[in-house]
Amino acid sequence: MTLDLVRSAKTFLRPLKSRLTRSRCPIAALSREFDPVWYRGKYLTREYLQEPLEHYLSEGMRLGHSPNGWFDEKFYLAFYPDVAKARNEGRILCGFQHYLENGRRENRVPRHELQKCLEDRMPGVTRPVLLDKVGDLARRLKPISAVKVARASSTVWVLLPSLNPDITFGGYHCVIELIKALVRRGHTVAVISCADRSNIEYFQHRNGENSFGSAAENVRLVNGCDLSSPIEVGVNDRFIAYSCWEAHLAHGLASLTNELRFALLAQEYEPAFHEHGSEHAILNSAYDLPHLPIFNSDSLRYFFEQGRLGLFGKRQSQGLPEYIVIEHVRARVRAPTRESMARNGRSRRLVMYARPEPHAARNLFPLGILGLSRAIERGVLVGSWEMLGIGALSAGHRVQLPRGYELFLKPKMPIEEYALFIAGTDLGISLMYASHPGLVSFELAEAGVRVVTNTFSTRSAEYLRGISENLIPCDPTIEGIAEGIERAVSGLDDTESRLRGANIPGPRSWDEVFDDKFFAKLSGFFHNRTRNGTADVVTANGERR
């Protein structure tokens, strides 16, 4: 656009002169980015004699016309309310002025582009993260290469995701104790690490008394992710899967033996770990495979029965379902006394099971914080309170709460330190939005702590109250948690009730869990001799030859 044309356009702009001055937007700046050919074709008829720029400056801006094909004036004003507000208040002439002066530098979107608009409002929403999931799931479910061999002896194969001592929670403690019990009873045991490369030496080094101990000398570790040759499976071998992921692998391996079933350590309804996507569907389908479930708590068994899941479902309803139920050994906490619960001028202590990591979403960390904040805002917690979170995988985080309180997150600690730590606690918050009741709430209650814990499906308020007076059931909502905290605080001075609530039945050692009765129930699985066959090879692709 020539300078002469700009000068001639000023004849049409006298009503806008003062606004142009206030906005410090020279006409030349707009004209440099103006496309007269595009503008005429978009807005003006062939017979229209007025120059496109003159029309834009005198009429088009007011009408919301765009100056060129790459900037959409009406979109820009609609998408950015702050720009529309500035124009309506006369601080700018149009959205295009804002874009030239600020929007381009701020990486604002000049016209509608689906991905850019979505990313502006919801950063990351268009990332195709599930493309990577395809390969991840294929690797996780890749069959373990195996060959069937003729031998009379038997091996019990325990399939684990990994043998990582740095992320061993209650479920791993259970399977390690089962392996130790199998070795003590003379079984040959081999562990297959299915997802990661592991080594027993590091596990032993980090876990101390909670590791295999002397049993490690009789346990062979196989890394399924980098086998140099197929594993040899005898017809009398047996397979135990730690989780539903390993269940799919154990199913293929068990087909080489005379027992089509594998044993599954059912320690949770595992699809609850994932949103309703591919992982959820894969894990849920594992319960339809032929298996012997070992339910970790009768509460979990009841959830499966009521939901008609797995062997309780219609497809496996012929005859009485066969399963085993165990109860998890809780940490040995110090028994509370009247003296230990006396305040004697000390601050109250609140302990929250606080796991802010994505894999622990079922522990409802954000919801717990919001419920605790609501209780503080209502004045339920007043005075001197020490507030601590336990169970995190990272250290030093502080969560700011209303009225100057804060929750300090302590990292996951060794079991002995944890048992000592929760002694002397007054109020606990331990949430679990899943079918298994969890251990922390029971361990806190056993230490004489009033514990707010949520109901879920078959885990009703009546069920929780029947276990301990120290368990305070609540709805898994902000309001429900806040009300639960209020009820718990109101009962802190009832020492006799807290002492009664600390008496919770359950096994005190793993020898009580994996005892003669347990192995008697498992004997049918170990000694079934219903099939015979010749040597097979299962290739890496799961094909048999």
Coordinates of C-alpha atoms in Angstrom, one line a residue:
M1 CA 0.0 0.0 0.0
T2 CA 1.5 3.3 -1.1
L3 CA 1.9 6.4 1.1
D4 CA -0.3 8.4 -1.3
L5 CA -3.1 5.9 -0.9
V6 CA -2.8 6.1 2.9
R7 CA -3.0 9.9 2.7
S8 CA -6.2 9.7 0.6
A9 CA -7.7 7.2 3.0
K10 CA -7.4 9.8 5.8
T11 CA -10.3 11.7 4.2
F12 CA -12.5 8.9 5.2
L13 CA -11.1 8.6 8.7
R14 CA -11.8 11.9 10.5
P15 CA -14.4 10.3 12.9
L16 CA -11.7 7.8 13.9
K17 CA -8.8 10.2 14.3
S18 CA -9.0 10.7 18.0
R19 CA -9.4 6.9 18.6
L20 CA -6.4 6.2 16.4
T21 CA -4.3 8.7 18.4
R22 CA -5.4 7.2 21.8
S23 CA -4.6 3.6 20.6
R24 CA -1.2 4.7 19.2
C25 CA -2.0 2.5 16.1
P26 CA -0.6 4.1 12.9
I27 CA -2.6 3.4 9.8
A28 CA 0.6 2.3 8.1
A29 CA 1.0 -0.6 10.5
L30 CA -2.4 -1.9 9.6
S31 CA -2.0 -1.2 5.9
R32 CA 1.3 -3.2 5.6
E33 CA -0.5 -6.4 6.6
F34 CA -3.7 -5.6 4.6
D35 CA -4.5 -7.6 1.5
P36 CA -6.7 -5.5 -0.9
V37 CA -7.2 -8.3 -3.5
W38 CA -8.4 -10.7 -0.8
Y39 CA -10.5 -8.1 0.9
R40 CA -12.2 -7.0 -2.3
G41 CA -13.0 -10.6 -3.3
K42 CA -14.4 -11.3 0.2
Y43 CA -16.4 -8.2 1.0
L44 CA -16.8 -5.9 -2.0
T45 CA -18.6 -6.3 -5.3
R46 CA -16.8 -5.6 -8.6
E47 CA -18.7 -2.4 -9.1
Y48 CA -17.7 -1.0 -5.7
L49 CA -15.4 2.0 -6.5
Q50 CA -14.0 2.6 -3.0
E51 CA -10.5 1.4 -2.4
P52 CA -10.4 -1.8 -0.2
L53 CA -8.2 -0.2 2.5
E54 CA -10.4 2.9 2.6
H55 CA -13.5 0.7 3.1
Y56 CA -11.7 -1.4 5.7
L57 CA -10.7 1.7 7.8
S58 CA -13.9 3.5 7.4
E59 CA -16.4 0.7 7.6
G60 CA -14.9 -2.8 7.6
M61 CA -13.2 -2.5 11.1
R62 CA -16.5 -1.5 12.6
L63 CA -18.3 -4.4 10.9
G64 CA -15.8 -7.0 12.1
H65 CA -14.3 -7.6 8.6
S66 CA -10.9 -9.4 8.4
P67 CA -8.0 -7.6 6.8
N68 CA -6.5 -10.6 5.0
G69 CA -6.9 -14.3 4.6
W70 CA -4.7 -15.4 7.5
F71 CA -6.4 -13.3 10.2
D72 CA -10.0 -13.9 11.3
E73 CA -11.3 -10.8 13.1
K74 CA -14.5 -12.3 14.4
F75 CA -12.8 -15.5 15.6
Y76 CA -10.1 -13.5 17.3
L77 CA -12.6 -11.4 19.3
A78 CA -14.7 -14.5 20.2
F79 CA -11.7 -16.6 21.2
Y80 CA -10.0 -13.9 23.3
P81 CA -12.5 -12.2 25.6
D82 CA -9.8 -9.8 26.9
V83 CA -9.3 -8.5 23.3
A84 CA -13.0 -8.0 22.8
K85 CA -13.3 -6.1 26.1
A86 CA -10.4 -3.8 25.0
R87 CA -12.1 -3.1 21.7
N88 CA -15.5 -2.5 23.3
E89 CA -13.9 0.0 25.8
G90 CA -12.2 1.9 22.9
R91 CA -8.7 1.0 23.9
I92 CA -8.1 -0.6 20.5
L93 CA -9.8 -0.3 17.1
C94 CA -10.0 -4.0 16.3
G95 CA -8.6 -7.4 17.1
F96 CA -6.1 -7.1 14.3
Q97 CA -4.5 -4.1 16.0
H98 CA -4.1 -6.1 19.2
Y99 CA -2.6 -9.0 17.2
L100 CA 0.0 -6.8 15.5
E101 CA 1.0 -5.0 18.7
N102 CA 0.8 -7.9 21.2
G103 CA -0.9 -11.1 20.0
R104 CA 1.8 -12.2 17.6
R105 CA 4.5 -11.9 20.3
E106 CA 2.2 -13.8 22.7
N107 CA 1.7 -16.6 20.2
R108 CA -2.0 -16.0 20.0
V109 CA -3.9 -17.9 17.4
P110 CA -4.9 -15.5 14.4
R111 CA -7.6 -17.8 13.0
H112 CA -9.2 -21.1 13.9
E113 CA -6.9 -24.1 13.8
L114 CA -8.3 -27.0 15.8
Q115 CA -5.0 -28.2 17.3
K116 CA -3.8 -24.7 18.2
C117 CA -7.1 -23.7 19.7
L118 CA -7.3 -26.9 21.8
E119 CA -3.8 -26.6 23.0
D120 CA -4.3 -22.9 24.0
R121 CA -7.2 -23.9 26.2
M122 CA -6.1 -27.4 27.3
P123 CA -2.3 -27.8 26.9
G124 CA -1.3 -31.3 26.0
V125 CA -4.8 -32.4 25.0
T126 CA -3.9 -33.1 21.4
R127 CA -0.8 -35.1 22.1
P128 CA -1.3 -38.6 20.6
V129 CA 0.1 -40.4 23.7
L130 CA -1.9 -43.6 23.0
L131 CA 0.2 -44.2 19.8
D132 CA 3.0 -45.2 22.2
K133 CA 0.7 -47.4 24.2
V134 CA 0.3 -49.8 21.3
G135 CA 4.0 -50.8 21.4
D136 CA 4.0 -50.7 25.2
L137 CA 1.1 -53.1 25.5
A138 CA 2.4 -55.4 22.9
R139 CA 5.7 -55.7 24.8
R140 CA 3.9 -56.2 28.1
L141 CA 1.8 -59.0 26.7
K142 CA 4.5 -60.6 24.6
P143 CA 4.3 -64.4 25.4
I144 CA 7.3 -65.9 27.2
S145 CA 9.1 -68.3 24.9
A146 CA 9.0 -71.8 26.4
V147 CA 9.6 -75.4 25.5
K148 CA 7.8 -78.4 27.1
V149 CA 10.2 -81.1 28.3
A150 CA 9.6 -84.5 29.7
R151 CA 10.5 -84.6 33.4
A152 CA 8.8 -85.9 36.5
S153 CA 10.1 -83.1 38.8
S154 CA 8.2 -79.9 39.1
T155 CA 9.0 -76.2 39.4
V156 CA 6.7 -73.5 40.8
W157 CA 7.1 -70.5 38.5
V158 CA 6.2 -67.1 40.1
L159 CA 5.6 -64.4 37.5
L160 CA 6.3 -60.9 38.8
P161 CA 6.4 -57.6 36.9
S162 CA 9.8 -56.8 38.3
L163 CA 11.9 -57.4 41.4
N164 CA 12.4 -53.8 42.3
P165 CA 13.1 -53.2 46.0
D166 CA 12.5 -49.5 45.7
I167 CA 8.8 -49.9 45.0
T168 CA 7.7 -52.8 47.2
F169 CA 4.4 -52.2 48.9
G170 CA 2.1 -54.6 50.7
G171 CA 1.4 -56.8 47.6
Y172 CA 5.1 -57.6 47.1
H173 CA 5.6 -58.4 50.8
C174 CA 2.8 -61.0 50.4
V175 CA 4.3 -62.7 47.3
I176 CA 7.8 -62.7 48.8
E177 CA 6.5 -64.5 51.9
L178 CA 4.6 -67.0 49.7
I179 CA 7.9 -67.8 47.8
K180 CA 9.7 -68.3 51.1
A181 CA 7.0 -70.6 52.3
L182 CA 7.1 -72.6 49.1
V183 CA 10.9 -73.0 49.5
R184 CA 10.5 -74.1 53.1
R185 CA 8.1 -76.8 52.0
G186 CA 10.6 -78.2 49.6
H187 CA 9.3 -76.8 46.3
T188 CA 11.7 -75.8 43.5
V189 CA 10.9 -72.1 42.8
A190 CA 11.8 -69.9 39.9
V191 CA 10.9 -66.3 39.6
I192 CA 10.3 -64.7 36.1
S193 CA 10.7 -60.9 36.0
C194 CA 8.3 -60.1 33.1
A195 CA 8.5 -56.4 32.6
D196 CA 11.9 -55.3 33.8
R197 CA 15.4 -56.7 34.1
S198 CA 15.9 -57.5 37.8
N199 CA 18.5 -59.1 40.1
I200 CA 18.1 -60.8 43.4
E201 CA 21.3 -59.4 44.9
Y202 CA 20.0 -55.8 44.7
F203 CA 16.6 -56.8 46.1
Q204 CA 18.3 -58.6 49.0
H205 CA 20.6 -55.7 49.6
R206 CA 17.8 -53.1 49.8
N207 CA 15.1 -55.0 51.5
G208 CA 17.0 -56.7 54.3
E209 CA 14.6 -58.7 56.5
N210 CA 11.7 -58.2 54.1
S211 CA 13.6 -59.9 51.2
F212 CA 14.0 -63.6 50.4
G213 CA 16.6 -64.1 53.1
S214 CA 18.3 -67.5 53.0
A215 CA 15.5 -68.8 50.6
A216 CA 17.2 -66.8 47.8
E217 CA 19.8 -69.5 47.5
N218 CA 17.0 -71.8 46.3
V219 CA 15.2 -69.4 44.1
R220 CA 16.2 -69.0 40.4
L221 CA 15.6 -65.6 38.7
V222 CA 14.8 -65.5 35.0
N223 CA 14.5 -62.2 33.2
G224 CA 11.7 -62.9 30.7
C225 CA 12.4 -59.7 28.8
D226 CA 15.7 -60.9 27.5
L227 CA 15.7 -64.6 27.2
S228 CA 18.5 -66.1 25.2
S229 CA 16.6 -69.4 24.8
P230 CA 13.1 -70.7 25.7
I231 CA 12.5 -71.7 29.3
E232 CA 12.0 -75.4 29.9
V233 CA 8.6 -76.3 31.3
G234 CA 7.8 -79.7 32.7
V235 CA 4.3 -81.2 32.6
N236 CA 4.1 -81.0 36.4
D237 CA 5.2 -77.4 36.7
R238 CA 2.9 -74.8 38.1
F239 CA 2.5 -71.1 37.6
I240 CA 1.6 -68.3 40.0
A241 CA 0.8 -64.8 38.6
Y242 CA 1.4 -61.7 40.7
S243 CA -1.1 -59.6 38.8
C244 CA -3.5 -59.6 35.9
W245 CA -0.7 -58.6 33.5
E246 CA 1.3 -61.7 34.4
A247 CA -1.9 -63.7 34.3
H248 CA -2.0 -63.4 30.5
L249 CA 1.5 -64.8 30.3
A250 CA 0.9 -67.5 32.9
H251 CA -2.1 -68.7 30.9
G252 CA 0.0 -69.5 27.9
L253 CA 2.7 -71.2 29.9
A254 CA 0.2 -73.3 31.9
S255 CA -1.1 -74.7 28.7
L256 CA 2.1 -76.7 28.5
T257 CA 1.4 -78.5 31.8
N258 CA -1.2 -81.0 33.1
E259 CA -3.0 -78.2 34.9
L260 CA -4.5 -75.6 32.6
R261 CA -5.1 -73.2 35.5
F262 CA -2.6 -70.8 36.9
A263 CA -2.8 -69.4 40.5
L264 CA -3.5 -65.6 40.6
L265 CA -2.7 -63.5 43.7
A266 CA -5.8 -61.4 43.6
Q267 CA -4.8 -58.6 45.8
E268 CA -7.1 -56.0 44.3
Y269 CA -9.6 -55.6 41.5
E270 CA -6.8 -54.4 39.3
P271 CA -8.8 -52.6 36.5
A272 CA -9.4 -50.0 39.2
F273 CA -5.7 -48.9 38.7
H274 CA -6.6 -47.6 35.2
E275 CA -9.1 -45.4 33.4
H276 CA -11.7 -47.2 31.2
G277 CA -9.3 -47.8 28.3
S278 CA -7.2 -50.5 26.9
E279 CA -5.4 -51.4 30.1
H280 CA -8.7 -51.6 32.0
A281 CA -10.1 -54.0 29.3
I282 CA -6.9 -56.2 29.3
L283 CA -6.8 -56.6 33.0
N284 CA -10.5 -57.3 33.3
S285 CA -10.3 -60.0 30.7
A286 CA -7.6 -61.8 32.8
Y287 CA -10.3 -62.9 35.3
D288 CA -12.0 -64.9 32.6
L289 CA -8.9 -67.1 32.1
P290 CA -8.8 -70.5 33.8
H291 CA -7.2 -69.8 37.2
L292 CA -7.2 -70.4 40.9
P293 CA -7.6 -67.1 42.7
I294 CA -5.9 -66.4 46.0
F295 CA -7.9 -63.5 47.4
N296 CA -6.0 -61.2 49.7
S297 CA -8.9 -60.5 52.2
D298 CA -12.4 -61.9 52.4
S299 CA -13.7 -58.4 51.7
L300 CA -12.1 -58.6 48.3
R301 CA -13.5 -62.1 47.7
Y302 CA -17.0 -60.7 48.6
F303 CA -16.6 -57.9 46.1
F304 CA -15.8 -60.4 43.3
E305 CA -18.7 -62.6 44.3
Q306 CA -21.2 -59.7 44.4
G307 CA -20.0 -58.4 41.1
R308 CA -20.1 -61.8 39.5
L309 CA -16.5 -61.4 38.4
G310 CA -14.1 -64.1 37.2
L311 CA -15.0 -67.5 38.5
F312 CA -18.1 -66.1 40.1
G313 CA -19.4 -65.1 36.7
K314 CA -21.9 -66.9 34.4
R315 CA -19.2 -68.3 32.2
Q316 CA -17.5 -70.1 35.0
S317 CA -20.5 -70.9 37.2
Q318 CA -20.6 -74.6 36.7
G319 CA -20.1 -76.3 40.1
L320 CA -18.8 -74.7 43.2
P321 CA -16.1 -72.1 42.5
E322 CA -12.7 -73.0 43.8
Y323 CA -10.7 -70.2 45.5
I324 CA -8.5 -69.5 48.5
V325 CA -8.7 -66.5 50.9
I326 CA -5.9 -65.2 53.0
E327 CA -5.6 -62.1 55.2
H328 CA -2.6 -59.9 54.9
V329 CA -0.2 -59.5 57.9
R330 CA -0.3 -56.0 59.2
A331 CA 2.7 -54.1 60.5
R332 CA 3.4 -54.7 64.1
V333 CA 2.4 -51.4 65.7
R334 CA 2.9 -50.5 69.3
A335 CA -0.2 -51.3 71.3
P336 CA -1.7 -48.0 72.7
T337 CA -2.1 -47.3 76.4
R338 CA -4.0 -44.7 78.4
E339 CA -0.7 -43.1 79.1
S340 CA 0.4 -43.0 75.4
M341 CA -2.9 -41.4 74.4
A342 CA -2.7 -38.7 77.1
R343 CA -1.9 -35.3 75.6
N344 CA 0.2 -33.9 78.5
G345 CA 0.4 -30.6 76.7
R346 CA 1.7 -32.0 73.4
S347 CA 0.4 -31.1 70.0
R348 CA -2.2 -33.3 68.3
R349 CA -0.8 -35.3 65.4
L350 CA -2.7 -36.0 62.1
V351 CA -1.3 -38.6 59.7
M352 CA -2.6 -38.9 56.2
Y353 CA -1.9 -41.8 53.8
A354 CA -0.7 -39.4 51.1
R355 CA 0.4 -40.8 47.8
P356 CA 0.4 -38.1 45.2
E357 CA 1.8 -40.3 42.3
P358 CA -0.4 -41.2 39.3
H359 CA -0.2 -44.9 40.0
A360 CA -1.7 -44.4 43.4
A361 CA -4.7 -42.4 42.2
R362 CA -7.1 -44.8 44.1
N363 CA -5.8 -43.3 47.4
L364 CA -7.6 -40.1 46.5
F365 CA -4.8 -37.7 47.5
P366 CA -6.4 -34.5 46.0
L367 CA -9.8 -35.3 47.4
G368 CA -8.3 -36.0 50.8
I369 CA -6.6 -32.6 50.8
L370 CA -9.8 -30.8 49.8
G371 CA -11.7 -32.6 52.5
L372 CA -9.1 -31.8 55.1
S373 CA -9.1 -28.1 53.9
R374 CA -12.9 -28.0 54.3
A375 CA -12.7 -29.3 57.9
I376 CA -10.0 -26.7 58.7
E377 CA -12.1 -23.9 57.2
R378 CA -15.0 -25.0 59.4
G379 CA -12.9 -24.8 62.6
V380 CA -12.9 -28.6 63.2
L381 CA -9.1 -28.6 63.6
V382 CA -7.9 -25.7 65.9
G383 CA -4.9 -25.1 67.9
S384 CA -1.6 -26.9 67.6
W385 CA -1.6 -29.7 65.1
E386 CA 1.3 -31.6 63.5
M387 CA 0.1 -32.7 60.1
L388 CA 2.2 -35.4 58.2
G389 CA 1.6 -37.4 55.0
I390 CA 3.1 -40.8 54.7
G391 CA 3.7 -43.1 51.7
A392 CA 5.0 -40.7 49.1
L393 CA 7.9 -41.8 46.8
S394 CA 9.5 -38.4 46.9
A395 CA 10.5 -36.3 49.9
G396 CA 10.2 -32.7 51.2
H397 CA 6.9 -31.6 49.7
R398 CA 4.6 -29.3 51.7
V399 CA 0.9 -28.9 51.0
Q400 CA -0.4 -25.5 52.2
L401 CA -3.7 -25.7 54.0
P402 CA -6.1 -23.0 55.3
R403 CA -5.4 -21.0 58.4
G404 CA -1.7 -21.4 58.2
Y405 CA -1.6 -25.2 58.6
E406 CA 0.5 -27.4 56.3
L407 CA 0.9 -31.1 55.5
F408 CA 4.5 -32.2 55.3
L409 CA 4.9 -35.3 53.1
K410 CA 7.3 -37.9 54.4
P411 CA 8.7 -40.4 51.9
K412 CA 7.9 -44.1 52.1
M413 CA 9.8 -45.6 55.1
P414 CA 10.9 -49.0 56.2
I415 CA 8.2 -51.1 57.9
E416 CA 9.8 -51.0 61.3
E417 CA 10.2 -47.2 61.2
Y418 CA 6.7 -46.8 60.0
A419 CA 5.3 -48.9 62.8
L420 CA 7.0 -46.7 65.4
F421 CA 6.1 -43.5 63.6
I422 CA 2.3 -44.0 63.7
A423 CA 2.4 -44.6 67.4
G424 CA 1.2 -41.5 69.2
T425 CA -0.9 -40.3 66.3
D426 CA -4.4 -39.0 67.1
L427 CA -6.2 -38.6 63.8
G428 CA -5.7 -40.5 60.6
I429 CA -6.9 -40.1 57.0
S430 CA -6.6 -43.2 54.8
L431 CA -8.6 -43.3 51.7
M432 CA -9.0 -46.2 49.2
Y433 CA -11.3 -45.8 46.2
A434 CA -11.1 -49.5 45.3
S435 CA -12.4 -52.8 46.5
H436 CA -9.6 -53.9 48.8
P437 CA -9.9 -52.3 52.2
G438 CA -6.2 -51.5 52.4
L439 CA -3.8 -52.0 55.3
V440 CA -2.9 -48.5 56.5
S441 CA -6.4 -47.7 57.9
F442 CA -6.3 -50.9 59.9
E443 CA -2.7 -50.3 61.1
L444 CA -3.6 -46.8 62.2
A445 CA -6.7 -48.0 64.0
E446 CA -4.7 -50.7 65.7
A447 CA -2.4 -48.0 67.1
G448 CA -5.4 -46.3 68.7
V449 CA -5.8 -43.7 66.0
R450 CA -9.3 -42.4 64.9
V451 CA -9.1 -43.1 61.2
V452 CA -11.3 -41.5 58.5
T453 CA -11.6 -44.0 55.7
N454 CA -14.1 -44.1 52.8
T455 CA -16.8 -46.6 51.9
F456 CA -16.7 -48.3 48.5
S457 CA -19.2 -50.7 46.9
T458 CA -19.4 -53.7 49.2
R459 CA -17.1 -52.1 51.8
S460 CA -20.0 -50.5 53.7
A461 CA -20.0 -48.3 56.8
E462 CA -21.4 -51.2 58.8
Y463 CA -18.5 -53.4 57.6
L464 CA -15.9 -50.9 58.7
R465 CA -17.5 -50.2 62.0
G466 CA -17.7 -53.9 62.7
I467 CA -13.9 -54.2 62.4
S468 CA -13.0 -51.4 64.8
E469 CA -14.5 -48.4 66.6
N470 CA -11.5 -46.4 65.5
L471 CA -12.6 -46.6 61.8
I472 CA -14.7 -43.6 60.9
P473 CA -16.5 -44.4 57.6
C474 CA -17.2 -41.5 55.3
D475 CA -18.5 -40.9 51.8
P476 CA -15.7 -40.4 49.2
T477 CA -16.6 -36.7 48.7
I478 CA -15.2 -33.4 50.0
E479 CA -18.1 -33.0 52.3
G480 CA -18.1 -36.6 53.4
I481 CA -14.4 -36.5 54.3
A482 CA -14.8 -33.2 56.2
E483 CA -17.7 -34.7 58.2
G484 CA -15.7 -37.8 58.9
I485 CA -12.8 -35.7 60.3
E486 CA -15.3 -33.8 62.5
R487 CA -16.7 -37.1 63.9
A488 CA -13.2 -38.4 64.4
V489 CA -12.0 -35.3 66.3
S490 CA -15.1 -35.4 68.5
G491 CA -14.1 -38.9 69.7
L492 CA -10.4 -38.2 70.4
D493 CA -11.0 -37.9 74.2
D494 CA -12.9 -41.2 74.4
T495 CA -9.8 -43.2 75.5
E496 CA -11.7 -46.4 76.3
S497 CA -13.3 -46.5 72.9
R498 CA -9.9 -46.0 71.2
L499 CA -8.4 -48.8 73.3
R500 CA -11.2 -51.1 72.3
G501 CA -10.9 -50.1 68.7
A502 CA -7.2 -51.1 68.7
N503 CA -8.0 -54.7 69.2
I504 CA -8.4 -55.9 65.6
P505 CA -8.2 -59.6 64.8
G506 CA -5.9 -60.9 62.1
P507 CA -2.7 -62.9 61.5
R508 CA 0.4 -61.7 63.3
S509 CA 2.9 -63.5 61.1
W510 CA 3.2 -64.9 57.6
D511 CA 3.6 -68.4 59.1
E512 CA 0.0 -68.1 60.2
V513 CA -1.1 -67.2 56.7
F514 CA 0.9 -69.7 54.6
D515 CA 0.3 -72.6 57.0
D516 CA -0.7 -76.3 56.7
K517 CA -4.3 -75.3 56.0
F518 CA -3.3 -73.0 53.2
F519 CA -1.2 -75.6 51.5
A520 CA -3.9 -78.2 52.0
K521 CA -6.2 -76.0 49.9
L522 CA -3.5 -75.5 47.4
S523 CA -2.7 -79.3 47.1
G524 CA -5.3 -79.9 44.5
F525 CA -3.7 -77.3 42.2
F526 CA -0.2 -78.7 42.8
H527 CA -1.1 -82.4 42.4
N528 CA -3.6 -82.4 39.5
R529 CA -2.6 -84.9 36.9
T530 CA -5.3 -84.6 34.2
R531 CA -3.2 -84.0 31.1
N532 CA -0.3 -85.5 29.4
G533 CA 1.4 -84.5 26.2
T534 CA 4.5 -84.4 24.1
A535 CA 7.1 -81.7 23.9
D536 CA 5.9 -78.4 22.6
V537 CA 7.6 -75.1 21.9
V538 CA 5.9 -71.8 22.5
T539 CA 7.7 -69.2 20.3
A540 CA 8.1 -65.5 21.1
N541 CA 5.0 -64.9 19.1
G542 CA 3.0 -67.3 21.2
E543 CA 2.8 -69.9 18.4
R544 CA 3.1 -73.6 19.3
R545 CA 5.1 -76.1 17.3

